[in-house]
């Protein structure tokens, strides 16, 4: 695979070898938040790692606003060297991270930390809490653990957390959180991986990293980061991201089926720091009738769904459609049915995954209503347990 870094960046990086910590910030049109993120990262490095050699890198996706200009001109680091670049190749977050990983390998950085450029709640302690356990050699890969409004993180709540927990036996609460830490051996493993397709190059990157780390004997941990406040998008704007993430998950299910078929139960993943009580700010996102998005799609797709879903699943779907209530059990069966069909599908797999998207909105509609009666953590936990309980259903149908 061709390098995601321009030749002048290669030359710049080769003058900085022997780095302890590289902090990478993938960006795209983040002019309102990028400076705050960079200043906070710099403060965290100077305060908590004054004796470590560090580099801060912005990997930009050809922003049309002033993001890169701000990073170049307005951010002056007190403790670290700075690299700002537009990555090369396919446009997407995954390619931005690949460029950062390439830089980490050139720099021979011991630790790589990643922070999204749209963060508003980042504080210097995030750098300390993610970085220290990695420098001490206690963990290889650390995922974030946030407190979020129940209308935020819907792809995590509905699919990536319960699927990661059920399949791979690790209760990693935020497998696609965006803010990660890893040691150099894992960075090398990612870069040497042959499978880096269009979905991984876009929003599939986070679940790709988490799934590989969980399955390849790397030591995983969770870091409590408190509240996550960022530029949230409405759930009805997340369709493309949902398809990229789920396509990546289904692809990795094939890679690791020999492992997840043997896993009988999930386990807690250790925290690298101490969680504390905090309440998230409420998101200014209206609770629209997402079931209507599903209903609109169902007019043209119901006959196709009938050919894909198991007979009992389709029967339950018709009842749920009439009642306008989409249970966690039905959602689980649909995800598992599609995973099995994906495994055997010889045509356009991305289009196949697109047929699941309306179900995401139907389940989201019911999930948000459940969260009005339950604590969001309890609602997420119940759903994840249903994914685990129905795993035998998945295994039975996987090779049928």
mmCIF file of C-alpha atoms in Angstrom:
data_model
loop_
_atom_site.group_PDB
_atom_site.id
_atom_site.type_symbol
_atom_site.label_atom_id
_atom_site.label_comp_id
_atom_site.label_asym_id
_atom_site.label_seq_id
_atom_site.Cartn_x
_atom_site.Cartn_y
_atom_site.Cartn_z
ATOM 1 C CA UNK A 1 0.000 0.000 0.000
ATOM 2 C CA UNK A 2 1.329 3.441 -0.920
ATOM 3 C CA UNK A 3 2.390 5.786 1.843
ATOM 4 C CA UNK A 4 -0.229 8.181 3.201
ATOM 5 C CA UNK A 5 2.510 10.728 3.892
ATOM 6 C CA UNK A 6 3.992 13.194 1.430
ATOM 7 C CA UNK A 7 7.741 13.062 0.820
ATOM 8 C CA UNK A 8 8.395 16.340 2.657
ATOM 9 C CA UNK A 9 6.672 14.939 5.758
ATOM 10 C CA UNK A 10 8.832 11.826 5.532
ATOM 11 C CA UNK A 11 11.898 14.058 5.551
ATOM 12 C CA UNK A 12 10.608 16.090 8.486
ATOM 13 C CA UNK A 13 9.832 12.990 10.538
ATOM 14 C CA UNK A 14 13.260 11.471 9.924
ATOM 15 C CA UNK A 15 14.775 14.424 11.801
ATOM 16 C CA UNK A 16 12.769 13.614 14.951
ATOM 17 C CA UNK A 17 13.574 9.984 15.729
ATOM 18 C CA UNK A 18 13.646 8.598 19.250
ATOM 19 C CA UNK A 19 10.198 9.818 20.275
ATOM 20 C CA UNK A 20 8.469 8.561 23.418
ATOM 21 C CA UNK A 21 4.933 9.797 22.706
ATOM 22 C CA UNK A 22 3.246 10.711 19.449
ATOM 23 C CA UNK A 23 -0.171 12.317 19.773
ATOM 24 C CA UNK A 24 -2.185 12.158 16.558
ATOM 25 C CA UNK A 25 -5.223 14.315 15.816
ATOM 26 C CA UNK A 26 -7.204 13.376 12.681
ATOM 27 C CA UNK A 27 -9.154 16.385 11.445
ATOM 28 C CA UNK A 28 -11.657 17.520 8.855
ATOM 29 C CA UNK A 29 -13.375 20.909 9.009
ATOM 30 C CA UNK A 30 -12.816 21.356 12.753
ATOM 31 C CA UNK A 31 -11.812 25.022 12.817
ATOM 32 C CA UNK A 32 -13.922 25.756 15.904
ATOM 33 C CA UNK A 33 -12.351 23.076 18.104
ATOM 34 C CA UNK A 34 -8.916 22.117 16.740
ATOM 35 C CA UNK A 35 -6.965 24.812 18.595
ATOM 36 C CA UNK A 36 -8.493 23.894 21.951
ATOM 37 C CA UNK A 37 -7.681 20.215 21.418
ATOM 38 C CA UNK A 38 -4.065 20.941 20.464
ATOM 39 C CA UNK A 39 -3.496 23.333 23.360
ATOM 40 C CA UNK A 40 -4.917 20.816 25.825
ATOM 41 C CA UNK A 41 -2.775 17.997 24.446
ATOM 42 C CA UNK A 42 0.295 20.226 24.710
ATOM 43 C CA UNK A 43 -0.566 21.142 28.293
ATOM 44 C CA UNK A 44 -1.041 17.486 29.226
ATOM 45 C CA UNK A 45 2.298 16.505 27.719
ATOM 46 C CA UNK A 46 4.226 19.324 29.390
ATOM 47 C CA UNK A 47 2.549 18.791 32.762
ATOM 48 C CA UNK A 48 2.610 15.008 33.024
ATOM 49 C CA UNK A 49 5.426 13.942 30.693
ATOM 50 C CA UNK A 50 8.020 16.723 30.962
ATOM 51 C CA UNK A 51 10.934 14.327 30.555
ATOM 52 C CA UNK A 52 9.501 12.483 27.554
ATOM 53 C CA UNK A 53 10.198 13.457 23.966
ATOM 54 C CA UNK A 54 6.853 14.083 22.299
ATOM 55 C CA UNK A 55 5.432 15.061 18.925
ATOM 56 C CA UNK A 56 1.945 16.363 18.119
ATOM 57 C CA UNK A 57 0.658 15.569 14.641
ATOM 58 C CA UNK A 58 -2.419 16.836 12.798
ATOM 59 C CA UNK A 59 -3.507 14.570 9.938
ATOM 60 C CA UNK A 60 -6.051 16.539 7.931
ATOM 61 C CA UNK A 61 -8.528 15.346 5.314
ATOM 62 C CA UNK A 62 -8.191 18.372 3.025
ATOM 63 C CA UNK A 63 -10.447 20.597 5.109
ATOM 64 C CA UNK A 64 -12.313 23.342 3.273
ATOM 65 C CA UNK A 65 -12.298 25.622 6.319
ATOM 66 C CA UNK A 66 -9.366 27.031 8.328
ATOM 67 C CA UNK A 67 -8.562 23.882 10.331
ATOM 68 C CA UNK A 68 -5.098 23.297 8.918
ATOM 69 C CA UNK A 69 -4.211 27.006 8.888
ATOM 70 C CA UNK A 70 -5.056 27.212 12.583
ATOM 71 C CA UNK A 71 -2.953 24.150 13.359
ATOM 72 C CA UNK A 72 -0.025 25.547 11.344
ATOM 73 C CA UNK A 73 -0.104 29.183 12.396
ATOM 74 C CA UNK A 74 -1.957 29.614 15.689
ATOM 75 C CA UNK A 75 -0.836 26.559 17.636
ATOM 76 C CA UNK A 76 2.560 27.039 19.265
ATOM 77 C CA UNK A 77 3.691 24.068 21.322
ATOM 78 C CA UNK A 78 5.576 24.666 24.559
ATOM 79 C CA UNK A 79 6.849 21.124 24.966
ATOM 80 C CA UNK A 80 6.548 19.167 21.728
ATOM 81 C CA UNK A 81 7.522 19.232 18.104
ATOM 82 C CA UNK A 82 4.673 19.683 15.657
ATOM 83 C CA UNK A 83 3.739 18.060 12.361
ATOM 84 C CA UNK A 84 0.771 19.242 10.296
ATOM 85 C CA UNK A 85 -0.114 17.585 7.024
ATOM 86 C CA UNK A 86 -2.845 16.656 4.597
ATOM 87 C CA UNK A 87 -2.704 12.883 4.280
ATOM 88 C CA UNK A 88 -2.592 11.232 0.886
ATOM 89 C CA UNK A 89 -4.955 8.651 -0.577
ATOM 90 C CA UNK A 90 -8.578 7.729 0.041
ATOM 91 C CA UNK A 91 -10.521 10.393 1.972
ATOM 92 C CA UNK A 92 -11.593 9.126 5.384
ATOM 93 C CA UNK A 93 -10.734 8.923 9.054
ATOM 94 C CA UNK A 94 -9.028 5.567 8.613
ATOM 95 C CA UNK A 95 -6.553 7.027 6.144
ATOM 96 C CA UNK A 96 -5.906 9.926 8.502
ATOM 97 C CA UNK A 97 -5.007 7.417 11.212
ATOM 98 C CA UNK A 98 -2.894 5.373 8.832
ATOM 99 C CA UNK A 99 -0.800 8.469 8.124
ATOM 100 C CA UNK A 100 -0.375 8.983 11.876
ATOM 101 C CA UNK A 101 0.611 5.339 12.349
ATOM 102 C CA UNK A 102 3.158 5.617 9.551
ATOM 103 C CA UNK A 103 4.603 8.624 11.349
ATOM 104 C CA UNK A 104 4.733 6.655 14.607
ATOM 105 C CA UNK A 105 6.744 3.932 12.896
ATOM 106 C CA UNK A 106 9.199 6.395 11.358
ATOM 107 C CA UNK A 107 9.600 8.179 14.694
ATOM 108 C CA UNK A 108 9.976 4.860 16.515
ATOM 109 C CA UNK A 109 7.497 6.236 19.017
ATOM 110 C CA UNK A 110 6.955 4.040 22.059
ATOM 111 C CA UNK A 111 3.356 5.187 22.509
ATOM 112 C CA UNK A 112 0.692 6.552 20.173
ATOM 113 C CA UNK A 113 -2.286 8.517 21.509
ATOM 114 C CA UNK A 114 -5.219 9.492 19.293
ATOM 115 C CA UNK A 115 -7.736 12.266 19.947
ATOM 116 C CA UNK A 116 -10.555 13.466 17.714
ATOM 117 C CA UNK A 117 -10.367 17.085 16.588
ATOM 118 C CA UNK A 118 -13.975 17.919 17.493
ATOM 119 C CA UNK A 119 -13.565 17.393 21.247
ATOM 120 C CA UNK A 120 -14.804 20.087 23.615
ATOM 121 C CA UNK A 121 -14.395 18.211 26.897
ATOM 122 C CA UNK A 122 -10.781 17.045 26.575
ATOM 123 C CA UNK A 123 -8.564 17.937 29.527
ATOM 124 C CA UNK A 124 -4.842 17.411 30.279
ATOM 125 C CA UNK A 125 -5.617 14.424 32.476
ATOM 126 C CA UNK A 126 -6.806 12.488 29.433
ATOM 127 C CA UNK A 127 -3.235 12.547 28.146
ATOM 128 C CA UNK A 128 -1.905 11.398 31.520
ATOM 129 C CA UNK A 129 -4.444 8.633 32.028
ATOM 130 C CA UNK A 130 -4.116 7.194 28.523
ATOM 131 C CA UNK A 131 -0.369 7.644 28.236
ATOM 132 C CA UNK A 132 1.066 6.510 31.566
ATOM 133 C CA UNK A 133 -0.155 2.858 31.563
ATOM 134 C CA UNK A 134 1.220 2.447 28.041
ATOM 135 C CA UNK A 135 4.611 3.942 28.826
ATOM 136 C CA UNK A 136 4.773 1.710 31.894
ATOM 137 C CA UNK A 137 4.161 -1.312 29.654
ATOM 138 C CA UNK A 138 1.029 -2.474 31.477
ATOM 139 C CA UNK A 139 -1.310 -2.387 28.461
ATOM 140 C CA UNK A 140 -1.020 -2.517 24.680
ATOM 141 C CA UNK A 141 -4.337 -0.934 23.674
ATOM 142 C CA UNK A 142 -6.620 1.331 25.677
ATOM 143 C CA UNK A 143 -10.134 2.310 24.666
ATOM 144 C CA UNK A 144 -12.041 5.262 26.118
ATOM 145 C CA UNK A 145 -14.938 5.063 28.549
ATOM 146 C CA UNK A 146 -17.184 8.118 28.507
ATOM 147 C CA UNK A 147 -20.345 9.278 30.186
ATOM 148 C CA UNK A 148 -22.686 10.431 27.421
ATOM 149 C CA UNK A 149 -26.244 11.562 26.915
ATOM 150 C CA UNK A 150 -28.451 8.648 25.903
ATOM 151 C CA UNK A 151 -29.077 10.250 22.496
ATOM 152 C CA UNK A 152 -25.327 10.227 21.770
ATOM 153 C CA UNK A 153 -23.259 7.210 20.751
ATOM 154 C CA UNK A 154 -26.198 5.347 19.247
ATOM 155 C CA UNK A 155 -24.111 3.156 16.928
ATOM 156 C CA UNK A 156 -22.015 2.154 19.933
ATOM 157 C CA UNK A 157 -25.041 1.435 22.095
ATOM 158 C CA UNK A 158 -27.003 -0.466 19.470
ATOM 159 C CA UNK A 159 -24.367 -2.486 17.656
ATOM 160 C CA UNK A 160 -20.630 -2.185 18.351
ATOM 161 C CA UNK A 161 -20.706 -2.640 22.121
ATOM 162 C CA UNK A 162 -23.177 -5.561 22.242
ATOM 163 C CA UNK A 163 -21.560 -7.266 19.245
ATOM 164 C CA UNK A 164 -18.007 -6.901 20.594
ATOM 165 C CA UNK A 165 -19.129 -8.181 23.974
ATOM 166 C CA UNK A 166 -21.068 -11.159 22.606
ATOM 167 C CA UNK A 167 -18.570 -12.231 19.959
ATOM 168 C CA UNK A 168 -15.201 -11.633 21.535
ATOM 169 C CA UNK A 169 -16.044 -11.796 25.221
ATOM 170 C CA UNK A 170 -14.685 -8.366 26.130
ATOM 171 C CA UNK A 171 -16.910 -5.711 27.670
ATOM 172 C CA UNK A 172 -15.255 -2.754 25.983
ATOM 173 C CA UNK A 173 -17.917 -0.114 26.471
ATOM 174 C CA UNK A 174 -16.719 2.309 23.784
ATOM 175 C CA UNK A 175 -15.094 0.249 21.017
ATOM 176 C CA UNK A 176 -15.473 3.093 18.498
ATOM 177 C CA UNK A 177 -14.915 6.004 20.864
ATOM 178 C CA UNK A 178 -12.273 7.752 18.775
ATOM 179 C CA UNK A 179 -9.787 8.515 21.556
ATOM 180 C CA UNK A 180 -7.347 5.630 21.915
ATOM 181 C CA UNK A 181 -3.892 4.749 23.141
ATOM 182 C CA UNK A 182 -1.557 1.998 21.931
ATOM 183 C CA UNK A 183 2.021 0.795 22.108
ATOM 184 C CA UNK A 184 4.376 0.514 19.136
ATOM 185 C CA UNK A 185 4.044 -3.289 18.574
ATOM 186 C CA UNK A 186 0.324 -2.865 17.939
ATOM 187 C CA UNK A 187 0.923 0.082 15.615
ATOM 188 C CA UNK A 188 3.263 -2.115 13.580
ATOM 189 C CA UNK A 189 0.665 -4.910 13.575
ATOM 190 C CA UNK A 190 -1.971 -2.546 12.181
ATOM 191 C CA UNK A 191 0.320 -1.231 9.454
ATOM 192 C CA UNK A 192 1.363 -4.725 8.383
ATOM 193 C CA UNK A 193 -2.242 -5.935 8.143
ATOM 194 C CA UNK A 194 -3.188 -6.803 4.554
ATOM 195 C CA UNK A 195 -6.901 -6.026 4.990
ATOM 196 C CA UNK A 196 -7.326 -2.239 4.846
ATOM 197 C CA UNK A 197 -10.304 -1.657 2.559
ATOM 198 C CA UNK A 198 -12.507 1.373 1.858
ATOM 199 C CA UNK A 199 -14.591 0.860 4.996
ATOM 200 C CA UNK A 200 -11.517 0.624 7.234
ATOM 201 C CA UNK A 201 -10.178 3.719 5.489
ATOM 202 C CA UNK A 202 -13.287 5.591 6.596
ATOM 203 C CA UNK A 203 -15.326 5.157 9.789
ATOM 204 C CA UNK A 204 -14.680 1.424 10.053
ATOM 205 C CA UNK A 205 -11.227 2.142 11.470
ATOM 206 C CA UNK A 206 -12.149 2.263 15.179
ATOM 207 C CA UNK A 207 -13.979 -1.071 15.332
ATOM 208 C CA UNK A 208 -11.225 -2.557 13.155
ATOM 209 C CA UNK A 209 -8.524 -1.554 15.647
ATOM 210 C CA UNK A 210 -10.520 -2.662 18.672
ATOM 211 C CA UNK A 211 -11.466 -6.036 17.185
ATOM 212 C CA UNK A 212 -7.918 -6.845 16.121
ATOM 213 C CA UNK A 213 -6.473 -5.844 19.493
ATOM 214 C CA UNK A 214 -9.068 -7.968 21.289
ATOM 215 C CA UNK A 215 -8.330 -11.043 19.176
ATOM 216 C CA UNK A 216 -4.573 -10.957 18.727
ATOM 217 C CA UNK A 217 -3.437 -11.368 22.344
ATOM 218 C CA UNK A 218 -2.812 -7.680 22.956
ATOM 219 C CA UNK A 219 -3.530 -6.474 26.479
ATOM 220 C CA UNK A 220 -6.646 -4.292 26.384
ATOM 221 C CA UNK A 221 -7.820 -1.797 28.966
ATOM 222 C CA UNK A 222 -10.345 0.997 29.394
ATOM 223 C CA UNK A 223 -9.643 4.574 30.436
ATOM 224 C CA UNK A 224 -12.376 6.557 32.176
ATOM 225 C CA UNK A 225 -12.455 9.999 30.557
ATOM 226 C CA UNK A 226 -15.597 11.402 32.146
ATOM 227 C CA UNK A 227 -17.992 13.376 29.973
ATOM 228 C CA UNK A 228 -17.589 13.378 26.209
ATOM 229 C CA UNK A 229 -18.706 16.646 24.672
ATOM 230 C CA UNK A 230 -18.089 16.920 20.947
ATOM 231 C CA UNK A 231 -19.757 17.904 17.688
ATOM 232 C CA UNK A 232 -22.526 15.337 17.777
ATOM 233 C CA UNK A 233 -24.522 14.489 14.715
ATOM 234 C CA UNK A 234 -28.163 13.597 14.594
ATOM 235 C CA UNK A 235 -28.798 9.848 14.388
ATOM 236 C CA UNK A 236 -30.520 10.299 11.032
ATOM 237 C CA UNK A 237 -27.202 11.630 9.680
ATOM 238 C CA UNK A 238 -25.277 8.515 10.704
ATOM 239 C CA UNK A 239 -26.402 6.107 7.987
ATOM 240 C CA UNK A 240 -23.079 6.036 6.057
ATOM 241 C CA UNK A 241 -21.065 5.630 9.259
ATOM 242 C CA UNK A 242 -23.352 2.811 10.407
ATOM 243 C CA UNK A 243 -22.834 0.940 7.129
ATOM 244 C CA UNK A 244 -19.045 1.376 7.200
ATOM 245 C CA UNK A 245 -18.790 0.233 10.810
ATOM 246 C CA UNK A 246 -21.081 -2.768 10.390
ATOM 247 C CA UNK A 247 -19.434 -3.821 7.114
ATOM 248 C CA UNK A 248 -16.092 -3.853 8.916
ATOM 249 C CA UNK A 249 -17.546 -5.809 11.834
ATOM 250 C CA UNK A 250 -19.049 -8.452 9.547
ATOM 251 C CA UNK A 251 -15.788 -8.797 7.613
ATOM 252 C CA UNK A 252 -13.848 -9.342 10.837
ATOM 253 C CA UNK A 253 -16.402 -11.894 12.007
ATOM 254 C CA UNK A 254 -15.225 -14.080 9.136
ATOM 255 C CA UNK A 255 -11.598 -13.571 10.056
ATOM 256 C CA UNK A 256 -12.126 -14.493 13.701
ATOM 257 C CA UNK A 257 -14.988 -17.002 13.550
ATOM 258 C CA UNK A 258 -12.692 -19.748 14.839
ATOM 259 C CA UNK A 259 -12.260 -17.669 17.995
ATOM 260 C CA UNK A 260 -15.689 -16.222 18.683
ATOM 261 C CA UNK A 261 -17.410 -19.575 18.156
ATOM 262 C CA UNK A 262 -15.426 -20.883 21.151
ATOM 263 C CA UNK A 263 -16.124 -17.965 23.511
ATOM 264 C CA UNK A 264 -18.973 -18.802 25.884
ATOM 265 C CA UNK A 265 -19.231 -15.683 28.041
ATOM 266 C CA UNK A 266 -17.923 -12.149 28.374
ATOM 267 C CA UNK A 267 -15.634 -10.642 30.976
ATOM 268 C CA UNK A 268 -15.028 -7.189 32.365
ATOM 269 C CA UNK A 269 -12.078 -5.304 30.878
ATOM 270 C CA UNK A 270 -9.903 -3.585 33.505
ATOM 271 C CA UNK A 271 -9.788 0.167 33.926
ATOM 272 C CA UNK A 272 -6.417 1.880 33.873
ATOM 273 C CA UNK A 273 -7.715 4.582 36.222
ATOM 274 C CA UNK A 274 -10.548 5.113 38.702
ATOM 275 C CA UNK A 275 -14.011 5.994 37.340
ATOM 276 C CA UNK A 276 -15.958 8.719 39.135
ATOM 277 C CA UNK A 277 -19.544 9.969 39.183
ATOM 278 C CA UNK A 278 -20.402 12.616 36.633
ATOM 279 C CA UNK A 279 -23.524 13.597 34.729
ATOM 280 C CA UNK A 280 -23.362 14.302 30.984
ATOM 281 C CA UNK A 281 -24.842 17.471 29.483
ATOM 282 C CA UNK A 282 -28.098 16.911 27.656
ATOM 283 C CA UNK A 283 -27.778 16.979 23.892
ATOM 284 C CA UNK A 284 -29.834 19.484 21.966
ATOM 285 C CA UNK A 285 -31.054 16.772 19.606
ATOM 286 C CA UNK A 286 -34.778 16.305 19.185
ATOM 287 C CA UNK A 287 -36.236 12.842 19.654
ATOM 288 C CA UNK A 288 -37.709 12.463 16.194
ATOM 289 C CA UNK A 289 -39.939 9.608 15.146
ATOM 290 C CA UNK A 290 -37.165 7.444 13.739
ATOM 291 C CA UNK A 291 -39.667 4.669 13.198
ATOM 292 C CA UNK A 292 -41.015 6.671 10.278
ATOM 293 C CA UNK A 293 -37.628 6.397 8.541
ATOM 294 C CA UNK A 294 -37.959 2.648 8.870
ATOM 295 C CA UNK A 295 -41.574 2.660 7.680
ATOM 296 C CA UNK A 296 -40.723 4.660 4.574
ATOM 297 C CA UNK A 297 -37.998 2.178 3.632
ATOM 298 C CA UNK A 298 -40.111 -0.866 4.440
ATOM 299 C CA UNK A 299 -42.538 -0.121 1.612
ATOM 300 C CA UNK A 300 -39.930 -1.070 -0.986
ATOM 301 C CA UNK A 301 -37.735 -3.417 1.039
ATOM 302 C CA UNK A 302 -40.127 -5.772 2.812
ATOM 303 C CA UNK A 303 -40.062 -8.344 -0.003
ATOM 304 C CA UNK A 304 -36.257 -8.292 -0.085
ATOM 305 C CA UNK A 305 -36.050 -8.652 3.703
ATOM 306 C CA UNK A 306 -38.317 -11.694 3.483
ATOM 307 C CA UNK A 307 -35.712 -13.439 1.303
ATOM 308 C CA UNK A 308 -32.842 -12.567 3.653
ATOM 309 C CA UNK A 309 -34.257 -13.085 7.129
ATOM 310 C CA UNK A 310 -35.075 -16.395 8.750
ATOM 311 C CA UNK A 311 -38.771 -17.264 8.644
ATOM 312 C CA UNK A 312 -39.304 -16.742 12.384
ATOM 313 C CA UNK A 313 -37.391 -13.464 12.304
ATOM 314 C CA UNK A 314 -39.458 -12.125 9.426
ATOM 315 C CA UNK A 315 -42.676 -13.137 11.173
ATOM 316 C CA UNK A 316 -41.567 -11.226 14.284
ATOM 317 C CA UNK A 317 -40.638 -8.271 12.075
ATOM 318 C CA UNK A 318 -44.133 -8.032 10.628
ATOM 319 C CA UNK A 319 -45.635 -8.011 14.126
ATOM 320 C CA UNK A 320 -43.145 -5.370 15.299
ATOM 321 C CA UNK A 321 -43.936 -3.194 12.299
ATOM 322 C CA UNK A 322 -47.644 -3.320 13.057
ATOM 323 C CA UNK A 323 -47.085 -2.583 16.756
ATOM 324 C CA UNK A 324 -44.366 0.046 16.111
ATOM 325 C CA UNK A 325 -42.223 -1.547 18.828
ATOM 326 C CA UNK A 326 -38.815 -2.931 17.865
ATOM 327 C CA UNK A 327 -37.420 -5.097 20.655
ATOM 328 C CA UNK A 328 -33.775 -5.802 21.472
ATOM 329 C CA UNK A 329 -34.388 -9.486 20.751
ATOM 330 C CA UNK A 330 -35.712 -8.806 17.258
ATOM 331 C CA UNK A 331 -32.831 -6.416 16.578
ATOM 332 C CA UNK A 332 -30.326 -9.060 17.687
ATOM 333 C CA UNK A 333 -31.864 -11.740 15.467
ATOM 334 C CA UNK A 334 -31.836 -9.395 12.464
ATOM 335 C CA UNK A 335 -28.168 -8.493 12.982
ATOM 336 C CA UNK A 336 -27.253 -12.165 13.319
ATOM 337 C CA UNK A 337 -29.336 -13.171 10.281
ATOM 338 C CA UNK A 338 -27.613 -10.544 8.164
ATOM 339 C CA UNK A 339 -24.179 -11.553 9.465
ATOM 340 C CA UNK A 340 -24.805 -15.112 8.294
ATOM 341 C CA UNK A 341 -26.079 -13.990 4.896
ATOM 342 C CA UNK A 342 -23.082 -11.648 4.553
ATOM 343 C CA UNK A 343 -20.821 -14.628 5.212
ATOM 344 C CA UNK A 344 -22.260 -16.434 2.180
ATOM 345 C CA UNK A 345 -22.978 -13.396 -0.015
ATOM 346 C CA UNK A 346 -21.093 -13.262 -3.323
ATOM 347 C CA UNK A 347 -22.489 -9.983 -4.669
ATOM 348 C CA UNK A 348 -22.145 -6.378 -3.454
ATOM 349 C CA UNK A 349 -21.753 -6.792 0.299
ATOM 350 C CA UNK A 350 -21.906 -3.064 1.037
ATOM 351 C CA UNK A 351 -25.364 -2.900 -0.542
ATOM 352 C CA UNK A 352 -26.394 -5.871 1.580
ATOM 353 C CA UNK A 353 -25.366 -4.049 4.753
ATOM 354 C CA UNK A 354 -27.296 -1.033 3.521
ATOM 355 C CA UNK A 355 -30.462 -3.116 3.786
ATOM 356 C CA UNK A 356 -29.968 -3.261 7.572
ATOM 357 C CA UNK A 357 -29.887 0.515 8.030
ATOM 358 C CA UNK A 358 -33.683 0.995 8.289
ATOM 359 C CA UNK A 359 -33.735 -1.546 11.138
ATOM 360 C CA UNK A 360 -31.168 0.587 12.974
ATOM 361 C CA UNK A 361 -33.633 3.479 12.975
ATOM 362 C CA UNK A 362 -36.522 1.261 14.061
ATOM 363 C CA UNK A 363 -34.497 -0.110 16.979
ATOM 364 C CA UNK A 364 -33.231 3.382 17.825
ATOM 365 C CA UNK A 365 -36.798 4.639 18.113
ATOM 366 C CA UNK A 366 -37.697 1.943 20.652
ATOM 367 C CA UNK A 367 -34.336 2.211 22.445
ATOM 368 C CA UNK A 368 -34.758 5.939 23.093
ATOM 369 C CA UNK A 369 -38.190 5.275 24.564
ATOM 370 C CA UNK A 370 -36.734 2.530 26.778
ATOM 371 C CA UNK A 371 -34.130 5.005 28.056
ATOM 372 C CA UNK A 372 -36.905 7.287 29.287
ATOM 373 C CA UNK A 373 -37.924 4.531 31.719
ATOM 374 C CA UNK A 374 -34.524 2.946 32.394
ATOM 375 C CA UNK A 375 -31.077 4.285 33.135
ATOM 376 C CA UNK A 376 -29.257 4.302 29.777
ATOM 377 C CA UNK A 377 -26.543 2.017 31.156
ATOM 378 C CA UNK A 378 -29.175 -0.489 32.212
ATOM 379 C CA UNK A 379 -30.850 -0.349 28.794
ATOM 380 C CA UNK A 380 -27.509 -0.904 27.055
ATOM 381 C CA UNK A 381 -26.620 -3.724 29.436
ATOM 382 C CA UNK A 382 -29.922 -5.537 28.857
ATOM 383 C CA UNK A 383 -29.492 -5.324 25.110
ATOM 384 C CA UNK A 384 -25.902 -6.615 25.287
ATOM 385 C CA UNK A 385 -27.040 -9.540 27.412
ATOM 386 C CA UNK A 386 -29.614 -10.408 24.745
ATOM 387 C CA UNK A 387 -26.857 -10.431 22.122
ATOM 388 C CA UNK A 388 -24.930 -12.858 24.330
ATOM 389 C CA UNK A 389 -27.977 -15.009 25.047
ATOM 390 C CA UNK A 390 -28.684 -15.391 21.310
ATOM 391 C CA UNK A 391 -25.106 -16.190 20.322
ATOM 392 C CA UNK A 392 -25.958 -19.884 20.013
ATOM 393 C CA UNK A 393 -28.514 -18.855 17.368
ATOM 394 C CA UNK A 394 -25.739 -17.145 15.415
ATOM 395 C CA UNK A 395 -23.370 -20.109 15.693
ATOM 396 C CA UNK A 396 -26.087 -22.535 14.590
ATOM 397 C CA UNK A 397 -26.858 -20.527 11.450
ATOM 398 C CA UNK A 398 -23.331 -19.371 10.576
ATOM 399 C CA UNK A 399 -22.465 -22.315 8.313
ATOM 400 C CA UNK A 400 -25.991 -23.526 7.469
#
